[in-house]
PDB file of C-alpha atoms and ligand atoms in Angstrom:
ATOM      1  CA  UNK A   1     161.307 131.057  95.605  1.00 49.00           C
ATOM      2  CA  UNK A   2     161.025 130.731  91.899  1.00 49.00           C
ATOM      3  CA  UNK A   3     160.835 127.506  90.083  1.00 54.00           C
ATOM      4  CA  UNK A   4     163.538 126.537  87.870  1.00 51.00           C
ATOM      5  CA  UNK A   5     162.951 127.249  84.244  1.00 56.00           C
ATOM      6  CA  UNK A   6     162.259 124.127  82.390  1.00 53.00           C
ATOM      7  CA  UNK A   7     164.589 123.502  79.663  1.00 53.00           C
ATOM      8  CA  UNK A   8     163.593 125.145  76.338  1.00 54.00           C
ATOM      9  CA  UNK A   9     162.629 122.821  73.808  1.00 49.00           C
ATOM     10  CA  UNK A  10     163.436 123.555  70.153  1.00 49.00           C
ATOM     11  CA  UNK A  11     160.167 123.516  68.359  1.00 46.00           C
ATOM     12  CA  UNK A  12     159.583 121.706  65.161  1.00 46.00           C
ATOM     13  CA  UNK A  13     158.944 124.173  62.250  1.00 48.00           C
ATOM     14  CA  UNK A  14     155.279 123.228  62.045  1.00 48.00           C
ATOM     15  CA  UNK A  15     154.630 124.800  65.363  1.00 51.00           C
ATOM     16  CA  UNK A  16     155.667 128.114  64.218  1.00 66.00           C
ATOM     17  CA  UNK A  17     152.488 128.076  62.060  1.00 77.00           C
ATOM     18  CA  UNK A  18     149.294 129.862  63.787  1.00 82.00           C
ATOM     19  CA  UNK A  19     147.101 127.234  65.248  1.00 92.00           C
ATOM     20  CA  UNK A  20     143.969 126.377  63.346  1.00 96.00           C
ATOM     21  CA  UNK A  21     140.484 125.441  64.593  1.00 97.00           C
ATOM     22  CA  UNK A  22     138.268 123.275  62.239  1.00 98.00           C
ATOM     23  CA  UNK A  23     134.869 122.009  62.146  1.00 98.00           C
ATOM     24  CA  UNK A  24     132.714 120.321  59.445  1.00 98.00           C
ATOM     25  CA  UNK A  25     129.029 119.294  59.264  1.00 98.00           C
ATOM     26  CA  UNK A  26     127.154 117.877  56.350  1.00 98.00           C
ATOM     27  CA  UNK A  27     123.325 117.310  55.926  1.00 98.00           C
ATOM     28  CA  UNK A  28     121.338 115.162  53.555  1.00 98.00           C
ATOM     29  CA  UNK A  29     118.773 118.513  53.024  1.00 98.00           C
ATOM     30  CA  UNK A  30     115.201 117.990  52.889  1.00 98.00           C
ATOM     31  CA  UNK A  31     114.441 116.944  49.166  1.00 97.00           C
ATOM     32  CA  UNK A  32     117.350 114.354  48.333  1.00 95.00           C
ATOM     33  CA  UNK A  33     117.351 110.608  49.226  1.00 93.00           C
ATOM     34  CA  UNK A  34     121.247 110.505  49.714  1.00 93.00           C
ATOM     35  CA  UNK A  35     123.844 112.828  50.673  1.00 96.00           C
ATOM     36  CA  UNK A  36     126.736 113.155  47.681  1.00 96.00           C
ATOM     37  CA  UNK A  37     128.600 115.756  49.574  1.00 97.00           C
ATOM     38  CA  UNK A  38     131.899 114.945  51.349  1.00 98.00           C
ATOM     39  CA  UNK A  39     134.170 116.675  53.676  1.00 98.00           C
ATOM     40  CA  UNK A  40     137.380 116.168  55.660  1.00 98.00           C
ATOM     41  CA  UNK A  41     138.952 118.178  58.021  1.00 98.00           C
ATOM     42  CA  UNK A  42     142.596 117.431  59.424  1.00 97.00           C
ATOM     43  CA  UNK A  43     144.270 119.550  61.656  1.00 95.00           C
ATOM     44  CA  UNK A  44     147.194 117.117  61.933  1.00 94.00           C
ATOM     45  CA  UNK A  45     147.973 117.661  58.029  1.00 95.00           C
ATOM     46  CA  UNK A  46     146.836 121.384  58.108  1.00 95.00           C
ATOM     47  CA  UNK A  47     144.132 121.013  55.379  1.00 97.00           C
ATOM     48  CA  UNK A  48     140.336 120.655  55.092  1.00 98.00           C
ATOM     49  CA  UNK A  49     138.030 119.902  51.957  1.00 98.00           C
ATOM     50  CA  UNK A  50     134.577 119.779  50.708  1.00 98.00           C
ATOM     51  CA  UNK A  51     133.525 118.202  47.670  1.00 98.00           C
ATOM     52  CA  UNK A  52     130.144 117.754  45.951  1.00 98.00           C
ATOM     53  CA  UNK A  53     129.363 114.751  43.886  1.00 97.00           C
ATOM     54  CA  UNK A  54     127.283 114.522  40.854  1.00 93.00           C
ATOM     55  CA  UNK A  55     125.956 111.824  38.545  1.00 87.00           C
ATOM     56  CA  UNK A  56     123.095 109.464  38.704  1.00 70.00           C
ATOM     57  CA  UNK A  57     122.700 106.055  40.654  1.00 71.00           C
ATOM     58  CA  UNK A  58     124.521 107.304  43.980  1.00 74.00           C
ATOM     59  CA  UNK A  59     127.797 107.400  41.706  1.00 91.00           C
ATOM     60  CA  UNK A  60     128.180 111.141  42.906  1.00 93.00           C
ATOM     61  CA  UNK A  61     128.924 109.645  46.186  1.00 95.00           C
ATOM     62  CA  UNK A  62     131.635 107.428  44.871  1.00 96.00           C
ATOM     63  CA  UNK A  63     133.346 110.569  43.053  1.00 97.00           C
ATOM     64  CA  UNK A  64     133.360 112.898  46.143  1.00 98.00           C
ATOM     65  CA  UNK A  65     134.965 109.953  48.211  1.00 97.00           C
ATOM     66  CA  UNK A  66     137.526 109.212  45.765  1.00 98.00           C
ATOM     67  CA  UNK A  67     138.440 113.132  45.969  1.00 98.00           C
ATOM     68  CA  UNK A  68     138.176 112.780  49.888  1.00 98.00           C
ATOM     69  CA  UNK A  69     140.289 109.751  49.839  1.00 98.00           C
ATOM     70  CA  UNK A  70     142.845 110.930  47.274  1.00 98.00           C
ATOM     71  CA  UNK A  71     143.739 114.230  48.849  1.00 98.00           C
ATOM     72  CA  UNK A  72     143.985 112.288  52.374  1.00 97.00           C
ATOM     73  CA  UNK A  73     146.497 109.817  50.614  1.00 97.00           C
ATOM     74  CA  UNK A  74     148.561 112.651  49.191  1.00 97.00           C
ATOM     75  CA  UNK A  75     148.862 114.689  52.175  1.00 97.00           C
ATOM     76  CA  UNK A  76     149.764 112.083  54.656  1.00 96.00           C
ATOM     77  CA  UNK A  77     153.294 111.911  55.632  1.00 88.00           C
ATOM     78  CA  UNK A  78     154.053 115.291  53.563  1.00 85.00           C
ATOM     79  CA  UNK A  79     155.341 117.827  56.132  1.00 81.00           C
ATOM     80  CA  UNK A  80     157.060 120.379  54.129  1.00 85.00           C
ATOM     81  CA  UNK A  81     154.854 123.254  54.661  1.00 87.00           C
ATOM     82  CA  UNK A  82     156.594 125.864  52.116  1.00 94.00           C
ATOM     83  CA  UNK A  83     153.972 127.528  50.018  1.00 95.00           C
ATOM     84  CA  UNK A  84     155.477 126.144  47.015  1.00 95.00           C
ATOM     85  CA  UNK A  85     155.394 122.487  48.126  1.00 96.00           C
ATOM     86  CA  UNK A  86     151.687 123.039  48.825  1.00 97.00           C
ATOM     87  CA  UNK A  87     150.657 124.536  45.745  1.00 97.00           C
ATOM     88  CA  UNK A  88     152.283 121.322  44.018  1.00 97.00           C
ATOM     89  CA  UNK A  89     150.593 119.119  46.543  1.00 97.00           C
ATOM     90  CA  UNK A  90     147.066 120.432  46.042  1.00 98.00           C
ATOM     91  CA  UNK A  91     147.516 120.489  42.287  1.00 98.00           C
ATOM     92  CA  UNK A  92     148.534 116.835  42.422  1.00 97.00           C
ATOM     93  CA  UNK A  93     145.628 115.819  44.492  1.00 98.00           C
ATOM     94  CA  UNK A  94     143.164 117.258  42.073  1.00 98.00           C
ATOM     95  CA  UNK A  95     144.866 115.623  39.257  1.00 98.00           C
ATOM     96  CA  UNK A  96     145.303 112.390  41.060  1.00 98.00           C
ATOM     97  CA  UNK A  97     141.666 112.333  41.987  1.00 98.00           C
ATOM     98  CA  UNK A  98     140.705 113.041  38.328  1.00 98.00           C
ATOM     99  CA  UNK A  99     142.423 110.268  36.981  1.00 98.00           C
ATOM    100  CA  UNK A 100     141.006 107.740  39.768  1.00 98.00           C
ATOM    101  CA  UNK A 101     137.441 108.978  38.964  1.00 97.00           C
ATOM    102  CA  UNK A 102     137.999 108.240  35.257  1.00 96.00           C
ATOM    103  CA  UNK A 103     139.693 104.901  35.992  1.00 97.00           C
ATOM    104  CA  UNK A 104     136.517 103.984  38.172  1.00 96.00           C
ATOM    105  CA  UNK A 105     134.038 104.731  35.325  1.00 94.00           C
ATOM    106  CA  UNK A 106     136.119 102.421  33.130  1.00 95.00           C
ATOM    107  CA  UNK A 107     135.835  99.735  35.612  1.00 96.00           C
ATOM    108  CA  UNK A 108     132.033 100.595  36.380  1.00 94.00           C
ATOM    109  CA  UNK A 109     130.201 101.808  33.215  1.00 92.00           C
ATOM    110  CA  UNK A 110     127.133 102.607  35.402  1.00 92.00           C
ATOM    111  CA  UNK A 111     129.374 105.338  37.168  1.00 94.00           C
ATOM    112  CA  UNK A 112     129.427 107.051  33.840  1.00 92.00           C
ATOM    113  CA  UNK A 113     128.733 110.848  34.144  1.00 92.00           C
ATOM    114  CA  UNK A 114     129.879 110.946  37.771  1.00 95.00           C
ATOM    115  CA  UNK A 115     132.164 113.921  38.928  1.00 96.00           C
ATOM    116  CA  UNK A 116     132.596 116.271  41.772  1.00 97.00           C
ATOM    117  CA  UNK A 117     133.054 119.800  42.444  1.00 98.00           C
ATOM    118  CA  UNK A 118     135.821 120.703  45.318  1.00 98.00           C
ATOM    119  CA  UNK A 119     137.474 123.131  47.609  1.00 98.00           C
ATOM    120  CA  UNK A 120     140.660 122.036  49.099  1.00 98.00           C
ATOM    121  CA  UNK A 121     142.134 124.348  51.502  1.00 98.00           C
ATOM    122  CA  UNK A 122     145.727 123.837  52.956  1.00 98.00           C
ATOM    123  CA  UNK A 123     147.958 126.070  55.005  1.00 97.00           C
ATOM    124  CA  UNK A 124     151.388 126.923  54.430  1.00 94.00           C
ATOM    125  CA  UNK A 125     153.836 128.388  57.025  1.00 89.00           C
ATOM    126  CA  UNK A 126     152.648 132.001  56.182  1.00 87.00           C
ATOM    127  CA  UNK A 127     149.362 131.614  54.545  1.00 96.00           C
ATOM    128  CA  UNK A 128     146.965 129.512  52.600  1.00 98.00           C
ATOM    129  CA  UNK A 129     146.685 127.643  49.415  1.00 98.00           C
ATOM    130  CA  UNK A 130     143.221 126.932  47.906  1.00 98.00           C
ATOM    131  CA  UNK A 131     142.341 124.567  44.997  1.00 98.00           C
ATOM    132  CA  UNK A 132     139.054 125.003  43.554  1.00 98.00           C
ATOM    133  CA  UNK A 133     136.565 123.759  40.871  1.00 98.00           C
ATOM    134  CA  UNK A 134     132.834 123.835  40.029  1.00 97.00           C
ATOM    135  CA  UNK A 135     130.236 125.561  41.956  1.00 96.00           C
ATOM    136  CA  UNK A 136     131.123 124.634  45.629  1.00 98.00           C
ATOM    137  CA  UNK A 137     132.515 128.077  47.221  1.00 98.00           C
ATOM    138  CA  UNK A 138     135.234 129.308  49.617  1.00 98.00           C
ATOM    139  CA  UNK A 139     134.471 132.495  51.561  1.00 98.00           C
ATOM    140  CA  UNK A 140     136.907 134.134  53.832  1.00 98.00           C
ATOM    141  CA  UNK A 141     135.769 136.413  56.998  1.00 98.00           C
ATOM    142  CA  UNK A 142     138.349 138.938  57.764  1.00 98.00           C
ATOM    143  CA  UNK A 143     137.597 142.075  59.918  1.00 97.00           C
ATOM    144  CA  UNK A 144     133.816 141.108  59.792  1.00 97.00           C
ATOM    145  CA  UNK A 145     133.899 141.274  56.086  1.00 98.00           C
ATOM    146  CA  UNK A 146     132.800 138.399  54.088  1.00 98.00           C
ATOM    147  CA  UNK A 147     134.699 137.742  50.682  1.00 98.00           C
ATOM    148  CA  UNK A 148     134.055 135.151  48.068  1.00 98.00           C
ATOM    149  CA  UNK A 149     137.384 133.898  47.419  1.00 98.00           C
ATOM    150  CA  UNK A 150     136.286 131.501  44.428  1.00 98.00           C
ATOM    151  CA  UNK A 151     134.556 132.136  41.141  1.00 96.00           C
ATOM    152  CA  UNK A 152     131.936 129.521  40.200  1.00 96.00           C
ATOM    153  CA  UNK A 153     132.563 127.608  37.123  1.00 95.00           C
ATOM    154  CA  UNK A 154     128.950 127.869  35.814  1.00 93.00           C
ATOM    155  CA  UNK A 155     127.142 129.143  32.743  1.00 91.00           C
ATOM    156  CA  UNK A 156     125.245 131.771  34.962  1.00 92.00           C
ATOM    157  CA  UNK A 157     128.676 133.003  36.296  1.00 92.00           C
ATOM    158  CA  UNK A 158     130.215 133.431  33.012  1.00 90.00           C
ATOM    159  CA  UNK A 159     127.128 135.326  31.774  1.00 91.00           C
ATOM    160  CA  UNK A 160     127.695 137.629  34.719  1.00 91.00           C
ATOM    161  CA  UNK A 161     131.094 138.163  33.993  1.00 92.00           C
ATOM    162  CA  UNK A 162     130.094 138.957  30.281  1.00 92.00           C
ATOM    163  CA  UNK A 163     127.449 141.578  31.490  1.00 92.00           C
ATOM    164  CA  UNK A 164     124.732 139.398  30.362  1.00 91.00           C
ATOM    165  CA  UNK A 165     123.048 138.538  33.364  1.00 91.00           C
ATOM    166  CA  UNK A 166     122.705 140.251  36.735  1.00 89.00           C
ATOM    167  CA  UNK A 167     123.639 138.535  40.026  1.00 83.00           C
ATOM    168  CA  UNK A 168     120.063 138.833  41.225  1.00 83.00           C
ATOM    169  CA  UNK A 169     118.983 137.180  37.785  1.00 81.00           C
ATOM    170  CA  UNK A 170     121.326 134.077  38.380  1.00 82.00           C
ATOM    171  CA  UNK A 171     120.045 133.098  41.706  1.00 79.00           C
ATOM    172  CA  UNK A 172     116.594 131.666  40.226  1.00 81.00           C
ATOM    173  CA  UNK A 173     118.136 130.940  36.597  1.00 87.00           C
ATOM    174  CA  UNK A 174     116.753 127.659  35.187  1.00 86.00           C
ATOM    175  CA  UNK A 175     120.253 126.832  34.167  1.00 87.00           C
ATOM    176  CA  UNK A 176     122.007 127.864  37.380  1.00 84.00           C
ATOM    177  CA  UNK A 177     123.124 124.368  37.981  1.00 83.00           C
ATOM    178  CA  UNK A 178     125.276 124.036  34.667  1.00 89.00           C
ATOM    179  CA  UNK A 179     128.732 123.838  35.608  1.00 91.00           C
ATOM    180  CA  UNK A 180     131.539 123.498  33.071  1.00 89.00           C
ATOM    181  CA  UNK A 181     134.299 122.366  35.091  1.00 94.00           C
ATOM    182  CA  UNK A 182     134.570 119.705  37.517  1.00 95.00           C
ATOM    183  CA  UNK A 183     136.932 116.628  38.741  1.00 97.00           C
ATOM    184  CA  UNK A 184     136.372 113.411  36.894  1.00 96.00           C
ATOM    185  CA  UNK A 185     134.818 114.869  33.879  1.00 92.00           C
ATOM    186  CA  UNK A 186     137.552 115.272  31.359  1.00 94.00           C
ATOM    187  CA  UNK A 187     141.511 113.928  31.101  1.00 94.00           C
ATOM    188  CA  UNK A 188     142.688 117.613  31.334  1.00 94.00           C
ATOM    189  CA  UNK A 189     141.357 119.234  34.610  1.00 95.00           C
ATOM    190  CA  UNK A 190     141.232 122.834  34.960  1.00 93.00           C
ATOM    191  CA  UNK A 191     141.190 124.002  38.364  1.00 96.00           C
ATOM    192  CA  UNK A 192     141.890 127.238  40.048  1.00 98.00           C
ATOM    193  CA  UNK A 193     144.785 127.821  42.459  1.00 98.00           C
ATOM    194  CA  UNK A 194     144.530 130.626  44.861  1.00 98.00           C
ATOM    195  CA  UNK A 195     146.882 131.501  47.520  1.00 98.00           C
ATOM    196  CA  UNK A 196     147.349 134.441  49.816  1.00 97.00           C
ATOM    197  CA  UNK A 197     148.230 135.406  53.503  1.00 96.00           C
ATOM    198  CA  UNK A 198     146.435 134.460  56.748  1.00 97.00           C
ATOM    199  CA  UNK A 199     145.954 136.774  59.575  1.00 96.00           C
ATOM    200  CA  UNK A 200     144.772 135.942  63.237  1.00 95.00           C
ATOM    201  CA  UNK A 201     140.962 135.740  63.399  1.00 96.00           C
ATOM    202  CA  UNK A 202     140.563 135.049  59.743  1.00 98.00           C
ATOM    203  CA  UNK A 203     137.759 132.572  59.192  1.00 98.00           C
ATOM    204  CA  UNK A 204     137.441 130.489  56.187  1.00 98.00           C
ATOM    205  CA  UNK A 205     134.190 128.755  55.276  1.00 98.00           C
ATOM    206  CA  UNK A 206     134.175 126.050  52.459  1.00 98.00           C
ATOM    207  CA  UNK A 207     130.715 124.842  51.150  1.00 98.00           C
ATOM    208  CA  UNK A 208     128.625 123.211  48.663  1.00 98.00           C
ATOM    209  CA  UNK A 209     126.106 124.731  46.649  1.00 96.00           C
ATOM    210  CA  UNK A 210     123.166 123.342  48.941  1.00 97.00           C
ATOM    211  CA  UNK A 211     124.289 126.336  51.158  1.00 98.00           C
ATOM    212  CA  UNK A 212     124.566 129.164  48.745  1.00 96.00           C
ATOM    213  CA  UNK A 213     121.585 128.362  46.418  1.00 94.00           C
ATOM    214  CA  UNK A 214     119.429 128.904  49.709  1.00 95.00           C
ATOM    215  CA  UNK A 215     121.113 131.526  51.584  1.00 96.00           C
ATOM    216  CA  UNK A 216     122.254 134.726  50.761  1.00 95.00           C
ATOM    217  CA  UNK A 217     125.820 136.189  51.425  1.00 97.00           C
ATOM    218  CA  UNK A 218     124.559 138.687  54.004  1.00 97.00           C
ATOM    219  CA  UNK A 219     122.929 135.875  56.023  1.00 98.00           C
ATOM    220  CA  UNK A 220     126.210 133.743  55.968  1.00 98.00           C
ATOM    221  CA  UNK A 221     128.036 136.815  57.289  1.00 98.00           C
ATOM    222  CA  UNK A 222     125.615 137.680  59.990  1.00 98.00           C
ATOM    223  CA  UNK A 223     125.968 133.890  61.524  1.00 98.00           C
ATOM    224  CA  UNK A 224     129.742 133.946  60.812  1.00 98.00           C
ATOM    225  CA  UNK A 225     130.140 137.266  62.817  1.00 98.00           C
ATOM    226  CA  UNK A 226     128.057 136.203  65.675  1.00 97.00           C
ATOM    227  CA  UNK A 227     129.524 135.382  69.188  1.00 96.00           C
ATOM    228  CA  UNK A 228     129.063 131.585  68.771  1.00 97.00           C
ATOM    229  CA  UNK A 229     131.717 128.845  68.618  1.00 97.00           C
ATOM    230  CA  UNK A 230     132.569 127.497  65.173  1.00 97.00           C
ATOM    231  CA  UNK A 231     130.568 124.398  65.824  1.00 98.00           C
ATOM    232  CA  UNK A 232     127.303 126.305  66.536  1.00 98.00           C
ATOM    233  CA  UNK A 233     127.939 128.548  63.498  1.00 98.00           C
ATOM    234  CA  UNK A 234     128.391 125.551  61.176  1.00 98.00           C
ATOM    235  CA  UNK A 235     125.164 124.132  62.576  1.00 98.00           C
ATOM    236  CA  UNK A 236     123.361 127.526  62.281  1.00 98.00           C
ATOM    237  CA  UNK A 237     124.536 127.674  58.485  1.00 98.00           C
ATOM    238  CA  UNK A 238     122.901 124.274  57.804  1.00 98.00           C
ATOM    239  CA  UNK A 239     119.827 125.159  59.836  1.00 98.00           C
ATOM    240  CA  UNK A 240     119.359 128.396  57.788  1.00 98.00           C
ATOM    241  CA  UNK A 241     119.769 126.575  54.396  1.00 98.00           C
ATOM    242  CA  UNK A 242     117.034 123.850  55.609  1.00 98.00           C
ATOM    243  CA  UNK A 243     114.737 126.786  56.608  1.00 98.00           C
ATOM    244  CA  UNK A 244     114.937 128.185  53.240  1.00 97.00           C
ATOM    245  CA  UNK A 245     114.092 124.808  51.626  1.00 97.00           C
ATOM    246  CA  UNK A 246     116.942 122.547  52.054  1.00 97.00           C
ATOM    247  CA  UNK A 247     116.698 121.581  48.139  1.00 96.00           C
ATOM    248  CA  UNK A 248     120.240 119.893  48.115  1.00 96.00           C
ATOM    249  CA  UNK A 249     122.787 118.240  50.411  1.00 97.00           C
ATOM    250  CA  UNK A 250     124.464 120.803  52.379  1.00 98.00           C
ATOM    251  CA  UNK A 251     128.126 120.876  53.525  1.00 98.00           C
ATOM    252  CA  UNK A 252     129.957 123.723  55.516  1.00 98.00           C
ATOM    253  CA  UNK A 253     133.608 123.343  56.806  1.00 98.00           C
ATOM    254  CA  UNK A 254     135.044 126.346  58.734  1.00 98.00           C
ATOM    255  CA  UNK A 255     138.698 126.891  59.550  1.00 98.00           C
ATOM    256  CA  UNK A 256     139.538 129.696  61.946  1.00 98.00           C
ATOM    257  CA  UNK A 257     143.036 130.974  62.519  1.00 97.00           C
ATOM    258  CA  UNK A 258     143.430 131.642  66.180  1.00 91.00           C
TER     259      UNK A 258
HETATM  260 CA1  LIG B   1     125.129 120.164  45.328  1.00 74.25          CA
END
């Protein structure tokens, strides 16, 4: 005999969104004395972030932490998942973190010079919204093809764009770490806001430059295309960055669209 059909529940709106699976890992690397990177994954609030702090005397850690905490505060309790609303929320998060870092520097003059680069990926009903500033990066793997969604806000990227430098020449360039945009370095923050559709099996990677300075895109692609689960993929990315020298802190966040 057939079992009676359970009463059909009306699903809340958010449940129509494709499910995402997240993972994040950070590692101090092999050369640095502290880890100034931070990451957050929040399946409940449909976002993830990676931030890379800079500034002497451990202040970089403070900057990336302020960014992480500010985003969490701004996303908490907000359930509207329309693209327009999420774009607004992502921009607010960057502006608010920028303000808080500058205020912290006024309170703590020894924090002067701190700031952070940041990637903030949030999912809307239909797609994604990405906030980006600095030289951390976001990539997307789709149909086994890896695409860098962000442009580095660096001197070398500017020179590549102007045709003055080849991408190969950029890799070992002495000024490759010079960035001209970050959170917390000026009153006016100029971040990039990127949005697009998501498809089943898309895989997003947010990472600090501790990964991309050490590892070529084709190596990243190979690991992301492997059969391993996303936890193992994140571990493998950290391992190859360390095997290549681990010069800096390494952070990777993965978000898979199921
Ligand atoms: Ca870094």
